[in-house]
Every structure is written in C-alpha cells, then in structure tokens.
XYZ file of C-alpha atoms in Angstrom:
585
model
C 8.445 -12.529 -15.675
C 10.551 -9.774 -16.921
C 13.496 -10.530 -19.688
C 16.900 -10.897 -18.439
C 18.902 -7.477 -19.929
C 21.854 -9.131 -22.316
C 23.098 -4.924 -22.019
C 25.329 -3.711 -19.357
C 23.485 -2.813 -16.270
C 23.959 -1.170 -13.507
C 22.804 -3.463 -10.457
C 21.441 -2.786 -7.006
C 20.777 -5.225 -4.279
C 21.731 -7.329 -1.289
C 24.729 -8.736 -1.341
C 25.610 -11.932 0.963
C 27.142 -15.104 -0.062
C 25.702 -18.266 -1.029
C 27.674 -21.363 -0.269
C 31.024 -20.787 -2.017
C 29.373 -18.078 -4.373
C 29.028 -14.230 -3.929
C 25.681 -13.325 -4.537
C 24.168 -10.082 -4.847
C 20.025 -10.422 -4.576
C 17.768 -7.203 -6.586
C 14.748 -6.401 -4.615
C 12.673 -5.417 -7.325
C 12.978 -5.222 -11.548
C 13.798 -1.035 -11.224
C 17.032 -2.492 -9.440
C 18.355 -3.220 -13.295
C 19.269 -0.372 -14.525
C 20.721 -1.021 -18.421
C 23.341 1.271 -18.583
C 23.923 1.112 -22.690
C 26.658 4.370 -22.167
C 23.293 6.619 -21.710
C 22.486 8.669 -18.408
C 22.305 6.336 -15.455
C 18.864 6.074 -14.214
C 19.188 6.611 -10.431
C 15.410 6.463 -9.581
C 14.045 3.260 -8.097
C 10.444 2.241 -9.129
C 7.539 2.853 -8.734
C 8.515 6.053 -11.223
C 4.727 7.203 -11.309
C 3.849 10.093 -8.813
C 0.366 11.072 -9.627
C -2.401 9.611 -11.833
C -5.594 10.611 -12.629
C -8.633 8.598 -14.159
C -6.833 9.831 -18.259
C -3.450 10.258 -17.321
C -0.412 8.986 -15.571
C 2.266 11.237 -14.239
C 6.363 9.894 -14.463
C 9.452 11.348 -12.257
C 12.294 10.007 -12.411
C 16.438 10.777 -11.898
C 19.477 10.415 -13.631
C 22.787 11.103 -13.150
C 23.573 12.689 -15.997
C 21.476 15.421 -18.128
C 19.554 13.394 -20.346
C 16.083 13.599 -22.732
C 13.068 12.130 -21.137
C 10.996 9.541 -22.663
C 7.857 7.392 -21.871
C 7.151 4.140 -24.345
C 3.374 3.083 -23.949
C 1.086 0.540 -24.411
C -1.671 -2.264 -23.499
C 0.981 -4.762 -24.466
C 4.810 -4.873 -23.803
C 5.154 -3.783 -27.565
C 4.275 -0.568 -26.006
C 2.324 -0.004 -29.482
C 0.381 3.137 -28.175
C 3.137 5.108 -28.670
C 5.721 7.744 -26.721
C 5.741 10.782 -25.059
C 9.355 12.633 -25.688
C 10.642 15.777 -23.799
C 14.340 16.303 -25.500
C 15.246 18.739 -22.957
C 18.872 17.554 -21.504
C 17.728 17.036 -17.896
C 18.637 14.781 -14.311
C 15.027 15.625 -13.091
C 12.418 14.137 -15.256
C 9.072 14.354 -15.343
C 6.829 13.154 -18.504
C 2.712 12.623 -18.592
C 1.239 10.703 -20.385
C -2.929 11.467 -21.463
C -5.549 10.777 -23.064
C -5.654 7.537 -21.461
C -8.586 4.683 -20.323
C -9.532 4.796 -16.694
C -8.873 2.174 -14.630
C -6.720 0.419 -17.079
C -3.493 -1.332 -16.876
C -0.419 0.108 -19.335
C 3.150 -1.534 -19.932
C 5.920 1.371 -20.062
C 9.742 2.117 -20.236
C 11.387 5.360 -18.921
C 14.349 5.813 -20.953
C 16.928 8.976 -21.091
C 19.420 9.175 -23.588
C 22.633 11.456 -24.738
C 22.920 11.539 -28.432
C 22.716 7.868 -29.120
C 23.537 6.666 -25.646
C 20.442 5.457 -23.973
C 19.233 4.132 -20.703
C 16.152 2.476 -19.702
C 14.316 0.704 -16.980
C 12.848 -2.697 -17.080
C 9.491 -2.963 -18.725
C 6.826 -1.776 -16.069
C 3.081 -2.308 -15.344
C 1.558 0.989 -14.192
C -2.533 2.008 -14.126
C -4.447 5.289 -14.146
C -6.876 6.311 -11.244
C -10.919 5.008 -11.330
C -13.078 6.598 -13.449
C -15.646 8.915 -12.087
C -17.745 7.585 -9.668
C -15.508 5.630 -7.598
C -16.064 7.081 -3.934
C -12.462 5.876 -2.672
C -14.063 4.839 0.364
C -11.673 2.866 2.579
C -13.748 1.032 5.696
C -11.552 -0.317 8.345
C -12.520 -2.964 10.792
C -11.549 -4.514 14.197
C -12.712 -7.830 15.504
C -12.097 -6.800 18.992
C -12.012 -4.294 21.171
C -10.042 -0.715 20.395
C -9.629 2.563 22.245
C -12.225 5.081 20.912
C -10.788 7.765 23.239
C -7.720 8.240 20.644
C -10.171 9.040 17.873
C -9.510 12.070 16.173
C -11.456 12.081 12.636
C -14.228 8.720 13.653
C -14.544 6.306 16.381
C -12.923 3.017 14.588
C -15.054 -0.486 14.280
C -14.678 -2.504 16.531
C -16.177 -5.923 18.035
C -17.115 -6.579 14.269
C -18.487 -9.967 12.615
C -16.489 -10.108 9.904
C -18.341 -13.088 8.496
C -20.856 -11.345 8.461
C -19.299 -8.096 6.738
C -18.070 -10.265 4.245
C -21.599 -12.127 3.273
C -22.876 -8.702 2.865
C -20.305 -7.955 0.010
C -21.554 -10.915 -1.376
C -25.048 -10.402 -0.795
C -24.789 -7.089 -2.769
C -22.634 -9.126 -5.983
C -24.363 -8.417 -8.966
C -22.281 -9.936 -11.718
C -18.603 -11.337 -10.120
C -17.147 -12.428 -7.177
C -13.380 -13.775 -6.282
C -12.546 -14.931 -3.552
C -9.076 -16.325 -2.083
C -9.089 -18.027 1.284
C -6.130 -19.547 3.091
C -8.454 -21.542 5.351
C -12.538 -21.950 5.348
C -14.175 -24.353 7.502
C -16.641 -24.901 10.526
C -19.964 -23.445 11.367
C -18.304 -19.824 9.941
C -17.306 -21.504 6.200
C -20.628 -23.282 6.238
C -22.512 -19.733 6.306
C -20.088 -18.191 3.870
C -20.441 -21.025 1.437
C -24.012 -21.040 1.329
C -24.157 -16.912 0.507
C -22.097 -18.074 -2.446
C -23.919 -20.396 -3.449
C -27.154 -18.221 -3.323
C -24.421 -15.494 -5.659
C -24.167 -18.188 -7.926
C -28.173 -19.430 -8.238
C -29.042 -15.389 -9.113
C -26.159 -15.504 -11.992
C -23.134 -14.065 -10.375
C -19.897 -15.251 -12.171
C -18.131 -17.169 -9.042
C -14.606 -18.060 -8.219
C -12.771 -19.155 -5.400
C -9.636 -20.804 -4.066
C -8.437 -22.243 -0.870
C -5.019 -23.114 0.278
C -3.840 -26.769 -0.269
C -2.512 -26.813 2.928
C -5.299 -26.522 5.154
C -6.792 -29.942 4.441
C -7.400 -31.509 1.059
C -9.826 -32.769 0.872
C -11.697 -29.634 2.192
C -15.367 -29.789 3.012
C -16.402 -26.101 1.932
C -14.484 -26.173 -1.533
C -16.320 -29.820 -2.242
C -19.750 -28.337 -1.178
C -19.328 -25.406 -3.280
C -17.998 -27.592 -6.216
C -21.173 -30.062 -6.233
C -23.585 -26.902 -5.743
C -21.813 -26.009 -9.509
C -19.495 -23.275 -8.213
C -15.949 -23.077 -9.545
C -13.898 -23.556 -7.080
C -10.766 -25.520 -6.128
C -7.571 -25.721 -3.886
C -4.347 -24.560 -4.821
C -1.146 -26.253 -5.996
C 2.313 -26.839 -5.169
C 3.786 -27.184 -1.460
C 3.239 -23.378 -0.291
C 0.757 -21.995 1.054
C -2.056 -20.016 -0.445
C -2.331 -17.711 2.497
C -4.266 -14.510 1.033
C -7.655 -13.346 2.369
C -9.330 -11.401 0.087
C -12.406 -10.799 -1.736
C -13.056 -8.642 -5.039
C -16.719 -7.674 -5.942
C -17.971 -6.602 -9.378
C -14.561 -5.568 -10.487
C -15.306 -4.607 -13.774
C -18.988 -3.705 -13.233
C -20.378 -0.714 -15.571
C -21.257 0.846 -12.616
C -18.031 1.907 -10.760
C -19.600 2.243 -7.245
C -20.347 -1.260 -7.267
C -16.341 -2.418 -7.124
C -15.241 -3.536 -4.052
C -12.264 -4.985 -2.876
C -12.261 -6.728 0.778
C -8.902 -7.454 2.398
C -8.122 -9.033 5.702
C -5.597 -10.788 8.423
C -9.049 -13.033 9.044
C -9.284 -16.858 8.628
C -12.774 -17.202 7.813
C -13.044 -20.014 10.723
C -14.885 -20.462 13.609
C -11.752 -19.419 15.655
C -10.706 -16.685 13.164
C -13.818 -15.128 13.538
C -15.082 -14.923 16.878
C -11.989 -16.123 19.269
C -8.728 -13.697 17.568
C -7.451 -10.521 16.844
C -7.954 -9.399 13.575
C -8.225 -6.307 10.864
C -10.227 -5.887 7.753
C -10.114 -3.139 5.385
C -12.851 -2.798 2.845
C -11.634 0.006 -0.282
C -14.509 1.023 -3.045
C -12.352 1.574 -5.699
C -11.918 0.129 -9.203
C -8.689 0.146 -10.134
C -7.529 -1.643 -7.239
C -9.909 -4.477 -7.639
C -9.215 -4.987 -10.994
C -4.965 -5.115 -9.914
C -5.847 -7.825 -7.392
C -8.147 -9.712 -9.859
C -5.652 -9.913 -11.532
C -3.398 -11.190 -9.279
C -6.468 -14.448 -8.848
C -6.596 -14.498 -12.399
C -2.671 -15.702 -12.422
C -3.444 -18.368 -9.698
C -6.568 -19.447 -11.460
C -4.449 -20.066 -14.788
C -7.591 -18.096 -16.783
C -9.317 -14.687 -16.660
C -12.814 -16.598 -16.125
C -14.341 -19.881 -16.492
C -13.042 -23.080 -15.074
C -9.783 -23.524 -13.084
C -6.878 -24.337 -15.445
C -4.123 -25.880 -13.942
C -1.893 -25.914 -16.596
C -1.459 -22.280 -16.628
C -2.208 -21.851 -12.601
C 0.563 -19.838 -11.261
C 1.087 -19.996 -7.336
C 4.445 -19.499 -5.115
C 7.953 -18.290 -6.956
C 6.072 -19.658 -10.244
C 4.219 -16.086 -10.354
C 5.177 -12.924 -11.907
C 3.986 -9.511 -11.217
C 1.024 -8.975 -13.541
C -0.223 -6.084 -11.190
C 0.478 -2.294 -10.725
C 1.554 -0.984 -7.368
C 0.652 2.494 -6.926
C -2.776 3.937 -7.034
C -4.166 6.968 -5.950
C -7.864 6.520 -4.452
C -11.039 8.843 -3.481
C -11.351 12.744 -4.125
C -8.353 13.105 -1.208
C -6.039 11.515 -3.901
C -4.765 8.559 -0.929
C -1.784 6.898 -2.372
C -1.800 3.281 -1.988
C 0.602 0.783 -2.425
C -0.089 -2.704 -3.634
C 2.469 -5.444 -3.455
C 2.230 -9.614 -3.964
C 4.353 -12.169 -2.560
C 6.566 -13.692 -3.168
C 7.462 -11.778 -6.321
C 6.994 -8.239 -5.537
C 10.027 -8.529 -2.772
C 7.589 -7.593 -0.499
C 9.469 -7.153 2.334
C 12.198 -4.285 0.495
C 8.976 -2.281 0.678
C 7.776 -3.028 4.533
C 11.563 -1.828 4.608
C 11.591 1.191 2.794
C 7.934 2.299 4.247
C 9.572 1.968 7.483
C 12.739 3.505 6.763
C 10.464 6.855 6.596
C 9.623 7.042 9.897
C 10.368 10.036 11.689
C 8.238 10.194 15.438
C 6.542 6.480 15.882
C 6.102 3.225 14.422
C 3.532 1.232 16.173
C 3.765 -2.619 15.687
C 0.933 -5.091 15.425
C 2.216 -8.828 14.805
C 1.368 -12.220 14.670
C 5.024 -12.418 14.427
C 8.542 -11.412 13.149
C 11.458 -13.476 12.122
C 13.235 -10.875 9.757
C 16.289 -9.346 10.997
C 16.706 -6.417 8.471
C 13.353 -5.159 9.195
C 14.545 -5.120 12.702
C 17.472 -3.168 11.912
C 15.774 -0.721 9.990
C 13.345 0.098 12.946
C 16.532 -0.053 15.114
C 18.157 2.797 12.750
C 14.853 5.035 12.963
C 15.528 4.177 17.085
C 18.674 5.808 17.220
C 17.651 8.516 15.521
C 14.996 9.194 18.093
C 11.667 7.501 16.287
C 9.531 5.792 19.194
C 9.343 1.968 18.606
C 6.258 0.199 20.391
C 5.058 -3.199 19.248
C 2.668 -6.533 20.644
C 3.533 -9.622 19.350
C 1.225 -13.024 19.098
C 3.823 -15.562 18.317
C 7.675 -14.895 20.447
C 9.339 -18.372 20.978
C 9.189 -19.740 17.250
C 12.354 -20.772 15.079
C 13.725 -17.477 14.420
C 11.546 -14.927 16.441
C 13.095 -11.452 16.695
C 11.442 -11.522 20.024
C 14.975 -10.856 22.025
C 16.543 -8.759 19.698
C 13.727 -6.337 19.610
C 12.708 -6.598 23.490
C 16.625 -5.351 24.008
C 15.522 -1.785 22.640
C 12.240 -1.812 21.548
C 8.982 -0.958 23.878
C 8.073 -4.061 22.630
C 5.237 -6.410 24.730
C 4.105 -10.249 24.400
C 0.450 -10.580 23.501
C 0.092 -13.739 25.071
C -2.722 -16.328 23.267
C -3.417 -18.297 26.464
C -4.222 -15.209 28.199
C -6.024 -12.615 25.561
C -6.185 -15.405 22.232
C -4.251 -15.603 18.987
C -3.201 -11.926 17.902
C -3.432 -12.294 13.853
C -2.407 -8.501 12.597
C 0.252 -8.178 10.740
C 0.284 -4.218 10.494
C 2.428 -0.935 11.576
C 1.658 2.138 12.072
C 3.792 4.877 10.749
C 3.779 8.789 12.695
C 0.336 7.743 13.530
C -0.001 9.974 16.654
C 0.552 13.365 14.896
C -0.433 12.444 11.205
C 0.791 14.072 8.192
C 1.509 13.373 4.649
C 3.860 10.570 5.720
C 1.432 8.729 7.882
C 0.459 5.356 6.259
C -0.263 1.868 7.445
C 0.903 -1.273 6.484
C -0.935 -4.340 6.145
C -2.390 -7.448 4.649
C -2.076 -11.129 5.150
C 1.718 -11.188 5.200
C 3.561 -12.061 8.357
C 6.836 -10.685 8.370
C 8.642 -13.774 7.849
C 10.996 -15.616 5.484
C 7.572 -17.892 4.142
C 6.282 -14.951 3.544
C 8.702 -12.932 1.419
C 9.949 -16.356 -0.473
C 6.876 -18.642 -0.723
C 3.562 -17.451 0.610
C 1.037 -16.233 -1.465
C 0.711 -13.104 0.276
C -0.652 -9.564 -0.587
C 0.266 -6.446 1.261
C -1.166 -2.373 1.319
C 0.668 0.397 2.115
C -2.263 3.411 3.174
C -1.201 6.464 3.161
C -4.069 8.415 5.176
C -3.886 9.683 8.376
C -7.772 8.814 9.316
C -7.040 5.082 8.412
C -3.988 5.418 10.416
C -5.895 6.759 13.597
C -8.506 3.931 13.568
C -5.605 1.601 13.208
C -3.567 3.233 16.299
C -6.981 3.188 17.967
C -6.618 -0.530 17.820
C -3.105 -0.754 18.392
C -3.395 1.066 21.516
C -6.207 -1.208 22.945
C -3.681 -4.353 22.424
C -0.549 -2.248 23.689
C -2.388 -0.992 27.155
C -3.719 -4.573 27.304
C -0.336 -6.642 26.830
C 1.101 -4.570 29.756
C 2.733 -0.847 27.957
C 2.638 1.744 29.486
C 3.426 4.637 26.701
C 0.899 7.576 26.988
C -0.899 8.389 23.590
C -1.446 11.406 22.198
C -3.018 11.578 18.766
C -3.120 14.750 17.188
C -5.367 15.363 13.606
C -3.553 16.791 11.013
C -6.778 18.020 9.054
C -6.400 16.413 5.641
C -9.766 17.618 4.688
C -8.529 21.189 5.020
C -11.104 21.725 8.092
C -9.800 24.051 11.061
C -9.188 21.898 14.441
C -11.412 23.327 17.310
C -9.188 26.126 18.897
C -6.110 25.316 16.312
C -4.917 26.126 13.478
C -6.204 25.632 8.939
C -4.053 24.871 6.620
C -6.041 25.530 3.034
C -5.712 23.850 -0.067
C -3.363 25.845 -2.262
C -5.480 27.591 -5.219
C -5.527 27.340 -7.928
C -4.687 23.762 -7.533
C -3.449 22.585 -10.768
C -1.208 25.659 -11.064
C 1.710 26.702 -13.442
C 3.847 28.070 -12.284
C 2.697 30.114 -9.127
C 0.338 28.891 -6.513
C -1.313 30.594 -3.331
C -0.950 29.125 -0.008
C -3.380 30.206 2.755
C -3.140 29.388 6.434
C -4.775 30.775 9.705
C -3.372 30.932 13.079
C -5.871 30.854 16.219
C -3.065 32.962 17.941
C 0.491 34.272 17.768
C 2.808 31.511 16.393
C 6.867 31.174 14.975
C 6.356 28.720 11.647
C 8.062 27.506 8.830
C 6.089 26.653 5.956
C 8.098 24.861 3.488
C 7.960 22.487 -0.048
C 8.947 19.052 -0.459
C 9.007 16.812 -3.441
C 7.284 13.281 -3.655
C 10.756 12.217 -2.748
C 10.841 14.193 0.795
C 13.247 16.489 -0.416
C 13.081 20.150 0.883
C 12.920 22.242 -2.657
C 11.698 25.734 -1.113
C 11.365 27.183 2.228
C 8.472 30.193 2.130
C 8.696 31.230 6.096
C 11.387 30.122 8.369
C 10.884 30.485 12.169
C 9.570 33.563 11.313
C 6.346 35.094 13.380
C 2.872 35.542 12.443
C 0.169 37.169 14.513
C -3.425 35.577 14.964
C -5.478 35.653 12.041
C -5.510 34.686 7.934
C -2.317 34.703 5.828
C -1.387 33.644 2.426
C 2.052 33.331 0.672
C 2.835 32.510 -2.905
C 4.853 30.056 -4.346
C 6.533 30.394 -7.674
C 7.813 26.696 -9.153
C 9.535 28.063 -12.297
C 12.935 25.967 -11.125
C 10.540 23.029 -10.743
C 9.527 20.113 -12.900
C 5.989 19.291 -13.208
C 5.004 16.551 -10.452
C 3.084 16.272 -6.697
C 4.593 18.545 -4.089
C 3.588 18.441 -0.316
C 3.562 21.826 1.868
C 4.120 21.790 5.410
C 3.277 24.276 7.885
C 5.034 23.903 11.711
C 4.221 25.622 14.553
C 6.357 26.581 17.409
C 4.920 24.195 19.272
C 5.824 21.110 17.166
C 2.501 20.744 15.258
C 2.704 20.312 11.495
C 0.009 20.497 9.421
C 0.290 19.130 5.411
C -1.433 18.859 1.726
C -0.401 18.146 -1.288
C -0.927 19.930 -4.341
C 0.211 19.229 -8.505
C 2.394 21.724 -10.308
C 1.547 21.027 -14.290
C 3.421 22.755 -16.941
C-alpha cells in the first residue's frame, strides 16, 4: 500500500460515524493531499489526461500559483528523474517523454512556493501500447438484443461465450491467465481441456478459482494433475473476477488480449443467463490486469506462492487506471476491488450524466449510488434500469422504483440477469458517453471484499451495442420508454442527410487550430471548447446561423495550458456532435 503522510494534509472523504468515533473515510490515495505550507493541490487523481505509446501527459490544479513538477520512475525512488516547469501557476500541465511503451511508471505531482511544497501520494500511471496494438474492443451478448437501435454495427448477440473464450486460448502462443469465480459442469470440462492442450504446446499457464465455490473443485484438481498451475484462492471472500489475459507481454503486440466478463463459465452461466463480455486487443491493459493476477498469485510466474498471495482488503493497487486505446484514442478506466474504492468511481462516472443512464443489474444495495442517479433525476437526466435480484437484504429495489423507470427482470420468468453495467447518454452519444462494467455488483461485498474488477468505456459505438442490449431486457421486463439512438460520428464520417464534424487540423497544434464542420441545411449552432474537466474555456459560435454548406473557424489557445480539449458543435435541433483534439506547447 501507499505510506501513511506524517505531514499535514489536507483530507477529503466521507464522513459518518463509527460507533462512538467520528470517522471520515478517503475514497482513493489523491484524497491526501500533504499540505507542507505549499499550494494546495485541488485536483483529484487520476492527474494524467493523455498518453501516448513515449509519453504521458499531467493536469492538475491548485489553489494557489505554484511551479509544476513531475518525479519519475520504474520504482517509487522515482530514479528516472523530473520534469520542472517553474512558472507560478493554478493550472498545470507537465509531459513527460521519451518514455517505454506499454510500461508502468511511479510519479508525484508536486507544486511549490519558494520552499513551500505540496504533493500527491505516490501514483502508478502507464503510457499507451506501442505500435501495433489495433485497440479493438469486441463486445458480446449471450442473449438476445435489439439490432434495430444500431447505429455504427449490429451488436453480438446469442453468443457462446465458452466458446469465444476457448478460441482466445486456442490462439495462446506463449501465456495465459485466467481468474474464474466459478468453473464447473459440462462448460468447465471443455474449458479445462483447451488449457490443458495450451499447456502440452508450451504455453506458460495460470489460473485461479474462487475458494468459495467448492473446495475441493473438480476443474482446478484436473488441471493440477494434467501439470497446470493452478489453485483456489484464500481467505473468506470471494474471488469473484472473470477474466482472461492472452500473451500479455508477447513481442508481437497484436497478439495481447484481454477478455473480461459478467459470465460464470458454468453450464448455467453459459447457456441459461444474461450476460456481457467484452474482449479489448490492447497491451497495456493486459499487462495492468496481469498484474493485478500476479498480486493474487503471490509471484509474477511460476508456481502459486501463498505466502505472498494477496486477495480481499490484503491487496494494494499495483495497477494504473487510465489508458487510452486504438487510433480513436478511447479512454478507459480500470479499477480493482476492494482497494481501488471502486464504487467513488461508479459514482463519479455517474455523476456526469446529463440525458440518460440506462441500468443493467444483477443487483443494487448501495444507497449513495442511488442518490447520485436521484440528483442527475432532478436535474432532468432519464433514469431506466432492469434488475435480476429485488427482495435481498438491502435491495434498493423500493427506493429506486419510487422515481426511477426502473423494472424487475424476473429469473423464474426470463432466467438469472448477471450484468452489472450502465449506460451513460447512450441514446445521443458524445464525448461523455461511456459504459460501465465488469464483474462487480454494486454492493457492499463488492466495494469492501470481493475481488472485483471494473471498466469504465468511453466510446459511443461500445455504448450503442450495450444500449442495444439494454433495450432488449428493458422492452422485455415490461418498459415502455421509446428509444431513439442517435450516432454522434466519432470517426469524423458525415451521417446520411446530417451533419460532419471534422477533425481539427493540424491536430497536434500550438497554439491555433482549424475547426471544420458542414451543415446539410440552414442551422443556429454553438460550437464551443471544453477542458478534460468539462469546463467551458471558449465559445467560437453562439446561437449564431450558418447556411448549408462547409465552414471552418479557428481557435487560438494562447490562454491555454497544454492538455486534451473536446469541441462540441449543437444544432438547433438538439444534436451535438464532438472530438477531441491535443493542444502541445
């Protein structure tokens, strides 16, 4: 874990009381601010904003004008060095180059006056994958989904995921990992035999299953006495990750694959419930959740150690958490549980909302994520949601049906619904479209003692295959919301009979850019800038009217620091169109 500060800090948190005590509860490390008399740090982490497969791009806010410094390393002695900008600043924004792709760096912001400093906590950051990586996300659906909402590809559906997942490790070539919560019946059988077949051909093969779905467990002993390393894990939580990392550090970066799921690879999990996969060919994000295994396996290869096997609140965060993926730059987010404080993040993701937020659950017992979907409520954001499990010890089931255009999925009429995902603005997608999802029910187990990993997606196309299912689930369980999904071209391509939106060019710029849009007909917009942060910095057109045809308007960033900025165009008629683009000086 991370050293306890013996400095003055500035804290943020929850705070509640604990038997007699006052308490107050940080989500996350960047919630210690040490305050040392320097400028206060007001930024929250993560502080990177871009990253690239040699570099890795910082913002960050203080209080007070303030120098800007990045400390750097492979270690926490940070022994590659610093990056210093002594300019007295609140808006901060360092880079850091020449750096390894694909590789995990300890850093510390720090901003100082004279020799008044303040700093964050020491924190784990990576650049992008090296060339090569495609960034292809695949999303699947075990069951049906509504095709007629598709607005960049038709989403997956009725798929075998047993038999997506032997073809990842049919295609292994030198490692596998694999964490299951439960394996067993006719379904584990299959999958353990393709393993064993990885390991005959010479593919280095882990795997763990959760103690808590029977010990002994007849796939983990069949792969042990075939000679694969395998075992169950320790402690009295559960194990409950599915997920599967190919080849992570493979020469060849297309082979890298990392294979994520809400799926049980059982007989029931695989052929009688509602589930989602998403399959993402990138490097640097199979290497963050290999490490994550390595931490539970107690050793970065060989044999199991369970001296050093971490599992439950015994882990740390050994893992970065923001990543951006594929030639469309996706930002991900990549969080652990239980010591990632998962949950502040569902929270915060959701907190963004501003049209929809589209609920698919196994179940929910957390009452501040209810409230936070209950704020976006009242400020007009649609709230629809199915739900699996409603009558369990805690269920926000009443609370949310009280507001919320909220439906029980029932499992003795459709079957087990096993998602654990939301949508975000997924009808008319824009920069702040994402998706969460994972293995992690939102529940207290989850956030405090589950072995759990979560992604945040931020692309709209992921988002529409996702609301593709969502809708499917939602018509089925009984709502009666109309859809309408609307494709915010992220690709830059002109919608039939709409409206472009180009990239800006040139794209790096310093410190003027072009911006070039095309209207099918007359139109009032407002094109304007935001910051990473959603803050408005620069309006180029407001309500002001444009006649059919090409236009372009410049923007000059000389006021700005260097960072990613998003551009939005809005019509009159409440589309918006978005891109991003990277201001470098």
């Amino acid at each position: 874990g991370s050293n306890i500060p013996n400095e003055p800090v500035n804290l943020t948190g929850i705070a509640g009381r604990f038997q007699a005590f006052r308490q107050i509860l940080p989500r996350f490390t960047g919630d210690i601010q040490i305050i040392s008399g320097g400028p206060v740090i007001a930024s929250a982490a993560p502080y990177e904003i871009f990253a690239t497969p040699g570099s890795i791009t910082f913002s960050w806010e203080t209080e007070e004008p303030g120098h800007s410094e990045v400390r750097y390393g492979i270690t926490p002695d940070f022994e590659l060095g610093k990056v210093i900008d002594e300019t007295p600043k609140t808006t901060h924004t360092i880079v850091i180059e020449d750096l390894d792709p694909a590789t995990v760096y300890k850093v510390q912001l720090r901003s100082a006056i004279g020799t008044d400093t303040s700093t964050t906590a020491k924190y784990i950051t990576s650049t992008a994958s090296p060339a090569g990586t495609t960034g292809e996300i695949r999303v699947y659906f075990s069951k049906s989904v509504d095709n007629g909402l598709a607005t960049y590809q038709e989403a997956v559906s009725n798929e075998n995921f047993s038999n997506r997942l032997i073809s990842y490790i049919e295609a292994a070539e030198e490692t596998a990992v694999f964490a299951f919560y439960s394996i067993s019946g006719g379904v584990g059988d299959q999958i353990a035999n393709k393993i064993i077949e990885a390991h005959q051909r010479g593919v280095d093969v882990r795997v763990i299953a959760s103690g808590h779905t029977g010990n002994p467990n007849a796939v983990i002993n069949k792969l042990s006495n075939a000679g694969v390393r395998a075992t169950l894990s320790l402690g009295n939580e559960q194990q409950h990750n599915k997920f599967a990392v190919i080849d992570a550090h493979h020469q060849d970066p297309t082979k890298s694959w990392l294979i994520t799921s809400s799926w049980n690879a059982t007989d029931d999990g695989t052929f009688n419930q509602f589930q989602n996969m998403v399959n993402i060919q990138d490097v640097a994000l199979a290497r963050a959740y290999q490490l994550e295994f390595n931490q539970m396996w107690g050793a970065e290869s060989g044999s199991f150690n369970a001296a050093n096997a971490r599992f439950s609140e015994n882990k740390v965060v050994v893992n970065p958490s923001a990543f951006w993926i594929g030639e469309d730059h996706t930002q991900v987010r990549l969080y652990f549980s239980p010591q990632a404080g998962t949950e502040s993040q569902i929270i915060r993701a959701l907190a963004t909302a501003t049209s929809t937020i589209d609920l698919g659950l196994n179940l929910i017992t957390r009452r501040s994520i209810s409230n936070t979907m209950l704020s976006r409520f009242n400020d007009g954001v649609k709230v629809r949601g199915v739900i699996g499990q409603i009558s369990g010890q805690g269920s926000e089931w009443d609370y949310l049906s009280s507001w919320a255009d909220v439906h029980h999925f029932s499992q003795a009429e459709f079957g087990l619904l096993h998602h654990k995902y939301a949508i975000i603005d997924g009808e008319n997608t824009n920069d702040n479209t994402k998706v969460i999802t994972g293995s992690h029910n939102w529940s207290n187990n989850a956030n405090v003692f589950n072995d759990e990993n979560t992604l945040i997606i931020y692309n709209g196309r992921v988002a529409n295959e996702f609301l593709q299912e969502f809708a499917a689930r939602y018509t089925q369980a009984g709502g009666q919301d109309v859809f309408t999904a609307v494709s915010i071209a992220e690709n830059g391509d002109e919608l039939p009979g709409s409206v472009s939106l180009g990239q800006n060019y040139p794209n790096p710029f310093n410190p003027a850019t072009n911006i070039r849009f095309e209207l099918n007909s007359e139109h009032t917009i407002t094109l304007s800038v935001f910051d990473i942060m959603g803050r408005r910095v620069a309006t180029l057109a407001d309500n002001r009217g444009y006649s059919a045809g090409e236009h372009t308007l410049t923007f000059d960033a000389s006021s700005l620091s260097s960072g990613v900025y998003i551009y939005q165009l809005r019509l009159d008629n409440g589309q918006t169109f978005s891109r991003k683009m990277m201001l470098v000086k």
